[in-house]
């Protein structure tokens, strides 16, 4: 297939492109605005055609889709909940206007469309797991605008009969994740003996999914998913944040005294849990348990300083100081 991957220079998008090119022999066009999280080096080892542009720009969308693609997979998004609380503007533009522009262009050309979404659109759940029928109850500007995008996608199926599929993933981890997110932040801080900032009591639970498993799940939905359908793609393991941080302390050989409890995130969702029976019935299964994926991820960051050193010495420092009220290294 020839695929248009929007947001392909980011964490999950670049893992998806690598798998599609290497394991499936696909031809890939990437459309990416290259925000702070979009990094060309994520794709330096994978053959692809690159279009630099924003999904909300109709000319960029037309240029990218005009390259004769069979399907569009939209990963492009602002993805950090803390940034959506501090500055929601880009989240609204990218998720609503951007998704709309892509849908219009894909509809005009009759191209199949896959929207990459998140378990956060369902909100928080105390017990049990969300199904695809669970009501949408997003809590943050990030998840509210992602839910808005999902509804727009659904409307293009319902109103125009467009071939759309939505994949909702749980928390991803693995290589090439920008260090603002829990796991890479804690790994890099632990390797530098910086403090490990745990929000609130650290007992919030996330449903961890190795990034290659999510990438394969999206590929599976692209190839086998029904038009208009939603598929949850959840990880095999749940774990409270504090336990994740303690495991990282152990794996990096750091000292537990660097763990520091800090002010909680406003509106913080307590627990996510996704039921993935629907995509499992199509033949997808998560392959990587958290007990294997976490040490693998620690090793990747330890071995790939070339990737994170420019980030930790660049704009990320200013972001970190704004978010945590302390400079990196203090
Ligand atoms: P990321 O922040 O690492 O990458 C996002 C990519 O989108 C970057 O390359 C960025 O440059 C690009 N981008 C941002 N705004 C754009 C715009 N307006 N036009 C074009 N490109 C733009 O994000 P990620 O963690 O890889 O997430 C990818 C997708 O998966 C997102 O849609 C996210 O909501 C979803 N998701 C993420 C997770 C997770 O745990 N990270 C879980 C479930 C779903
Ligand atoms: O669930 C899927 C979502 O997972 C994706 O849709 C989002 O794009 C992705 O960012 C992620 O959202 P979270 O808010 O769950 O991820 P984050 O890594 O920011 O935080 C994970 C948990 O760790 C959360 O409970 C907040 C906590 N945390 C996070 C940071 C950055 C801390 O305790 N300290 C921190 O410094």
Coordinates of C-alpha atoms and ligand atoms in Angstrom, one line a residue:
X1 CA 0.0 0.0 0.0
X2 CA 0.9 3.6 -0.3
X3 CA 0.1 5.4 3.0
X4 CA -0.1 9.0 4.1
X5 CA 1.0 9.1 7.7
X6 CA 0.2 12.5 9.3
X7 CA 2.3 13.2 12.4
X8 CA 4.7 10.4 11.2
X9 CA 7.8 12.3 12.7
X10 CA 6.4 11.8 16.3
X11 CA 6.8 9.0 18.7
X12 CA 4.1 6.5 17.7
X13 CA 3.9 7.7 14.1
X14 CA 7.6 7.0 13.5
X15 CA 7.4 3.6 15.0
X16 CA 4.3 2.9 12.8
X17 CA 6.2 4.1 9.7
X18 CA 9.2 1.9 10.5
X19 CA 7.0 -1.2 10.9
X20 CA 4.9 -0.6 7.8
X21 CA 8.0 0.0 5.6
X22 CA 10.1 -2.8 7.0
X23 CA 7.6 -5.5 7.7
X24 CA 4.9 -4.8 5.1
X25 CA 6.8 -3.3 2.3
X26 CA 4.6 -0.2 2.2
X27 CA 5.4 3.1 0.5
X28 CA 5.0 5.9 3.0
X29 CA 4.4 9.7 2.6
X30 CA 4.7 11.6 5.9
X31 CA 3.0 15.0 6.5
X32 CA 4.3 16.7 9.6
X33 CA 4.5 20.2 11.0
X34 CA 7.6 19.3 13.0
X35 CA 6.5 20.8 16.3
X36 CA 8.9 20.4 19.3
X37 CA 7.7 16.7 19.4
X38 CA 8.2 16.0 15.7
X39 CA 11.8 15.1 14.9
X40 CA 13.2 14.2 11.5
X41 CA 15.8 12.0 13.2
X42 CA 13.0 9.7 14.3
X43 CA 12.8 8.6 10.7
X44 CA 16.4 8.9 9.6
X45 CA 16.7 5.1 9.1
X46 CA 13.5 4.6 7.2
X47 CA 12.8 5.4 3.5
X48 CA 9.8 7.8 3.1
X49 CA 8.6 10.9 1.3
X50 CA 8.4 13.9 3.5
X51 CA 5.9 16.8 3.2
X52 CA 6.5 19.6 5.7
X53 CA 3.2 21.2 6.7
X54 CA 0.3 21.4 9.1
X55 CA -2.8 19.2 8.8
X56 CA -5.0 22.3 9.2
X57 CA -3.5 23.8 6.0
X58 CA -5.6 22.7 3.1
X59 CA -2.8 23.1 0.6
X60 CA -0.4 20.9 2.6
X61 CA -3.2 18.3 2.9
X62 CA -3.9 18.4 -0.8
X63 CA -0.2 18.1 -1.7
X64 CA 0.3 15.1 0.6
X65 CA -2.9 13.3 -0.5
X66 CA -2.1 14.1 -4.1
X67 CA 0.8 11.7 -4.0
X68 CA -1.5 8.8 -4.9
X69 CA -2.1 7.3 -1.5
X70 CA -4.5 4.5 -0.7
X71 CA -5.2 5.5 2.9
X72 CA -4.6 8.3 5.4
X73 CA -3.6 7.5 9.0
X74 CA -3.8 10.6 11.2
X75 CA -1.4 10.6 14.2
X76 CA -0.8 14.4 14.1
X77 CA -1.7 16.0 17.4
X78 CA -0.6 17.9 20.4
X79 CA -0.2 15.1 22.9
X80 CA 0.8 16.3 26.3
X81 CA -2.0 16.8 28.9
X82 CA 0.1 19.3 31.0
X83 CA 0.7 21.5 28.0
X84 CA -3.0 21.4 27.2
X85 CA -3.7 22.8 30.7
X86 CA -1.1 25.6 30.3
X87 CA -1.8 26.5 26.6
X88 CA -4.9 24.8 25.0
X89 CA -4.9 26.9 21.8
X90 CA -2.8 24.6 19.5
X91 CA -4.8 21.6 20.8
X92 CA -8.1 23.1 19.6
X93 CA -6.6 24.1 16.2
X94 CA -4.8 20.8 15.4
X95 CA -7.5 18.4 16.6
X96 CA -10.6 20.1 15.3
X97 CA -9.6 22.2 12.3
X98 CA -6.8 19.8 11.3
X99 CA -9.0 16.7 11.5
X100 CA -11.7 18.6 9.5
X101 CA -9.3 19.6 6.7
X102 CA -7.9 16.0 6.4
X103 CA -11.4 14.5 6.3
X104 CA -12.6 17.0 3.6
X105 CA -9.6 16.2 1.4
X106 CA -9.9 12.4 1.9
X107 CA -13.7 12.6 1.2
X108 CA -13.1 14.5 -2.0
X109 CA -10.6 11.9 -3.2
X110 CA -12.5 8.8 -1.8
X111 CA -9.5 7.8 0.4
X112 CA -9.9 5.4 3.5
X113 CA -9.2 7.4 6.7
X114 CA -7.9 6.1 10.1
X115 CA -8.0 8.4 13.1
X116 CA -5.5 7.7 15.9
X117 CA -7.3 8.4 19.2
X118 CA -6.9 7.8 22.9
X119 CA -8.5 6.1 25.9
X120 CA -8.6 9.5 27.5
X121 CA -11.8 10.4 25.5
X122 CA -13.7 8.1 28.0
X123 CA -12.4 9.9 31.1
X124 CA -11.5 8.1 34.3
X125 CA -12.8 4.6 35.4
X126 CA -12.6 3.3 39.0
X127 CA -13.4 -0.4 38.3
X128 CA -13.7 -2.5 35.1
X129 CA -12.7 -1.4 31.6
X130 CA -14.0 0.9 28.9
X131 CA -15.6 -0.7 25.8
X132 CA -16.2 1.1 22.5
X133 CA -19.8 1.7 23.7
X134 CA -18.7 3.6 26.8
X135 CA -19.8 7.3 26.8
X136 CA -17.2 9.9 26.0
X137 CA -16.4 12.0 29.1
X138 CA -13.0 13.7 28.5
X139 CA -11.5 15.7 31.4
X140 CA -8.7 17.8 29.9
X141 CA -8.4 20.2 27.0
X142 CA -6.3 17.5 25.3
X143 CA -8.8 14.7 25.6
X144 CA -11.8 17.0 25.0
X145 CA -10.4 18.1 21.6
X146 CA -9.4 14.5 20.8
X147 CA -13.0 13.5 21.5
X148 CA -14.2 16.4 19.3
X149 CA -12.1 15.0 16.5
X150 CA -13.5 11.5 17.0
X151 CA -17.0 12.8 16.7
X152 CA -16.2 14.7 13.5
X153 CA -14.7 11.5 12.0
X154 CA -17.9 9.6 13.0
X155 CA -20.0 12.3 11.3
X156 CA -18.1 11.8 8.0
X157 CA -19.0 8.1 8.1
X158 CA -22.6 8.7 9.1
X159 CA -23.3 11.6 6.8
X160 CA -21.1 11.0 3.8
X161 CA -20.6 7.3 4.0
X162 CA -16.8 7.9 4.1
X163 CA -14.7 4.8 5.0
X164 CA -13.4 5.8 8.4
X165 CA -11.9 3.8 11.3
X166 CA -11.0 5.1 14.8
X167 CA -8.3 3.4 17.0
X168 CA -8.2 4.4 20.7
X169 CA -5.0 3.5 22.4
X170 CA -4.0 3.3 26.0
X171 CA -0.7 4.8 27.4
X172 CA 2.2 4.0 25.0
X173 CA 5.9 3.7 26.0
X174 CA 9.0 2.7 24.1
X175 CA 11.8 4.2 21.9
X176 CA 11.6 7.8 20.5
X177 CA 9.1 9.1 23.1
X178 CA 9.6 12.8 23.9
X179 CA 10.9 13.1 27.5
X180 CA 8.0 15.3 28.8
X181 CA 6.0 12.0 29.3
X182 CA 6.2 10.0 32.5
X183 CA 8.4 7.0 31.5
X184 CA 11.1 8.8 29.4
X185 CA 11.1 11.7 31.9
X186 CA 11.7 9.4 34.8
X187 CA 14.3 7.3 33.0
X188 CA 16.4 10.3 31.9
X189 CA 16.1 12.0 35.3
X190 CA 17.1 8.8 37.0
X191 CA 20.1 8.4 34.7
X192 CA 21.1 12.0 35.6
X193 CA 20.3 11.6 39.4
X194 CA 17.7 14.5 39.0
X195 CA 14.7 14.4 41.2
X196 CA 11.6 12.3 40.0
X197 CA 8.5 14.4 40.2
X198 CA 5.5 12.2 41.1
X199 CA 2.1 14.0 40.9
X200 CA -0.2 13.8 44.0
X201 CA 0.0 10.5 45.7
X202 CA 1.3 8.6 42.7
X203 CA -1.5 6.0 42.9
X204 CA -3.0 7.0 39.5
X205 CA -3.2 3.9 37.3
X206 CA -2.3 3.7 33.6
X207 CA -2.8 0.8 31.1
X208 CA 0.7 0.4 29.5
X209 CA 1.0 -0.5 25.9
X210 CA 4.3 -1.0 24.1
X211 CA 4.5 1.3 21.1
X212 CA 5.1 -1.4 18.5
X213 CA 1.9 -3.2 19.8
X214 CA -0.1 -0.1 19.2
X215 CA 1.5 0.5 15.8
X216 CA 0.6 -3.1 14.8
X217 CA -3.0 -2.7 16.2
X218 CA -3.5 0.4 14.0
X219 CA -2.1 -1.4 11.0
X220 CA -4.5 -4.3 11.8
X221 CA -7.5 -1.9 12.0
X222 CA -6.4 -0.2 8.7
X223 CA -6.4 -3.6 6.9
X224 CA -9.3 -5.4 8.6
X225 CA -11.4 -2.8 10.4
X226 CA -15.0 -2.2 9.4
X227 CA -16.1 1.2 8.0
X228 CA -17.4 3.5 10.7
X229 CA -16.0 1.3 13.5
X230 CA -14.1 2.2 16.6
X231 CA -11.5 -0.1 18.1
X232 CA -9.9 0.1 21.5
X233 CA -6.3 -1.0 21.6
X234 CA -5.3 -1.5 25.2
X235 CA -2.1 -2.7 26.8
X236 CA -1.8 -6.0 28.7
X237 CA -0.8 -4.5 32.1
X238 CA -2.0 -1.8 34.5
X239 CA 0.3 -0.2 37.0
X240 CA 0.2 2.7 39.4
X241 CA 2.6 5.6 38.6
X242 CA 4.6 5.2 41.8
X243 CA 5.3 1.5 41.0
X244 CA 6.4 2.5 37.5
X245 CA 8.8 5.1 39.0
X246 CA 10.2 2.6 41.6
X247 CA 10.8 0.0 38.8
X248 CA 12.7 2.7 36.8
X249 CA 14.8 3.5 39.9
X250 CA 15.7 -0.1 40.2
X251 CA 16.5 -0.6 36.5
X252 CA 18.7 2.5 36.3
X253 CA 20.4 1.8 39.6
X254 CA 19.4 5.2 41.0
X255 CA 18.6 6.0 44.6
X256 CA 14.9 6.0 45.7
X257 CA 15.5 9.2 47.7
X258 CA 15.3 11.2 44.4
X259 CA 11.6 10.5 44.2
X260 CA 9.7 13.7 45.1
X261 CA 6.0 14.2 45.5
X262 CA 4.8 17.4 43.8
X263 CA 1.5 19.3 43.3
X264 CA -1.0 17.2 41.4
X265 CA -2.1 17.8 37.8
X266 CA -5.5 19.7 37.8
X267 CA -8.4 17.5 36.9
X268 CA -6.1 14.4 37.0
X269 CA -7.8 11.2 35.8
X270 CA -7.3 8.5 38.4
X271 CA -7.4 5.3 36.3
X272 CA -7.5 4.3 32.6
X273 CA -8.4 0.7 31.5
X274 CA -9.3 -0.4 28.0
X275 CA -11.2 -3.5 27.0
X276 CA -9.8 -4.6 23.6
X277 CA -12.0 -7.6 22.8
X278 CA -13.2 -6.1 19.6
X279 CA -9.8 -5.7 17.9
X280 CA -8.7 -9.1 19.4
X281 CA -11.6 -10.7 17.6
X282 CA -10.0 -9.3 14.4
X283 CA -6.7 -11.2 15.3
X284 CA -4.6 -8.5 17.0
X285 CA -2.9 -9.4 20.3
X286 CA -0.5 -7.3 22.4
X287 CA 2.9 -9.1 22.4
X288 CA 5.0 -7.2 24.9
X289 CA 4.3 -7.4 28.7
X290 CA 5.2 -4.4 30.8
X291 CA 7.8 -6.5 32.6
X292 CA 9.7 -6.9 29.3
X293 CA 9.0 -3.6 27.6
X294 CA 10.1 -1.4 30.5
X295 CA 13.7 -2.8 30.8
X296 CA 13.9 -2.7 27.0
X297 CA 12.9 1.0 27.0
X298 CA 15.4 1.8 29.8
X299 CA 18.1 0.1 27.7
X300 CA 17.1 2.1 24.6
X301 CA 17.4 5.5 26.4
X302 CA 20.7 4.4 28.0
X303 CA 22.1 3.4 24.5
X304 CA 20.7 6.4 22.5
X305 CA 22.1 9.5 24.1
X306 CA 22.5 10.9 20.5
X307 CA 18.7 11.1 20.3
X308 CA 17.9 12.7 23.7
X309 CA 20.9 14.9 24.4
X310 CA 19.9 17.7 21.9
X311 CA 16.4 17.6 23.4
X312 CA 17.6 17.9 27.1
X313 CA 19.9 20.7 26.2
X314 CA 17.4 22.5 24.0
X315 CA 13.9 24.0 24.4
X316 CA 12.9 21.2 26.7
X317 CA 14.9 22.9 29.5
X318 CA 12.7 26.0 29.5
X319 CA 9.5 23.8 29.3
X320 CA 10.7 21.8 32.3
X321 CA 11.4 24.8 34.4
X322 CA 8.0 26.3 33.6
X323 CA 6.2 23.0 34.4
X324 CA 8.1 22.0 37.5
X325 CA 9.3 25.3 38.9
X326 CA 12.9 24.0 39.0
X327 CA 15.6 23.7 36.4
X328 CA 16.7 20.3 35.2
X329 CA 19.6 19.2 37.2
X330 CA 18.4 20.7 40.5
Ligands
LIG1 P1 3.9 13.0 19.6 O1 3.7 14.3 20.3 O2 5.2 12.3 19.8 O3 3.9 13.3 18.0 C1 2.9 14.1 17.4 C2 3.4 14.4 15.9 O4 2.4 15.2 15.3 C3 4.7 15.2 15.9 O5 5.5 14.7 14.8 C4 4.2 16.6 15.5 O6 5.2 17.4 14.8 C5 3.0 16.3 14.7 N1 2.0 17.4 14.6 C6 1.5 18.1 15.7 N2 0.7 19.0 15.3 C7 0.6 18.9 13.9 C8 -0.1 19.6 12.9 N3 -1.0 20.6 13.2 N4 0.1 19.3 11.6 C9 1.0 18.3 11.3 N5 1.7 17.6 12.2 C10 1.5 17.9 13.5 O7 2.7 12.2 19.8 P2 2.4 10.6 20.0 O8 2.6 10.2 21.4 O9 3.2 9.9 18.9 O10 0.9 10.5 19.6 C11 0.5 10.2 18.3 C12 -1.0 10.1 18.3 O11 -1.4 9.0 19.1 C13 -1.8 11.3 18.8 O12 -2.9 11.5 18.0 C14 -2.2 10.9 20.2 O13 -3.4 11.6 20.6 C15 -2.4 9.4 20.0 N6 -2.2 8.6 21.2 C16 -1.0 8.7 22.0 C17 -0.8 7.9 23.1 C18 0.4 8.0 23.9 O14 0.5 7.3 24.9 N7 1.5 8.7 23.5 C19 -1.8 6.9 23.4 C20 -3.0 6.9 22.6 C21 -3.2 7.7 21.6
LIG2 O1 -3.8 7.3 27.9 C1 -3.3 7.7 26.6 C2 -2.6 9.0 26.8 O2 -1.4 8.8 27.5 C3 -2.3 9.7 25.5 O3 -3.5 10.0 24.8 C4 -1.5 11.0 25.7 O4 -1.1 11.6 24.5 C5 -0.3 10.6 26.5 O5 0.4 11.8 26.8 C6 -0.6 9.9 27.8 O6 -1.3 10.8 28.7 P1 -1.0 10.8 30.3 O7 -1.4 12.0 30.9 O8 -1.6 9.5 30.9 O9 0.6 10.6 30.2 P2 1.8 11.3 31.0 O10 3.0 10.6 30.6 O11 1.7 12.8 30.9 O12 1.4 10.9 32.5 C7 1.3 9.6 32.9 C8 0.9 9.6 34.4 O13 2.0 10.0 35.1 C9 -0.2 10.5 34.7 O14 -1.0 9.9 35.8 C10 0.5 11.8 35.3 C11 1.7 11.2 35.9 N1 2.9 12.0 35.9 C12 3.3 12.5 34.7 C13 4.5 13.4 34.6 C14 4.9 13.9 33.3 C15 3.7 12.3 37.0 O15 3.3 11.8 38.1 N2 4.8 13.1 37.0 C16 5.2 13.7 35.8 O16 6.2 14.4 35.8

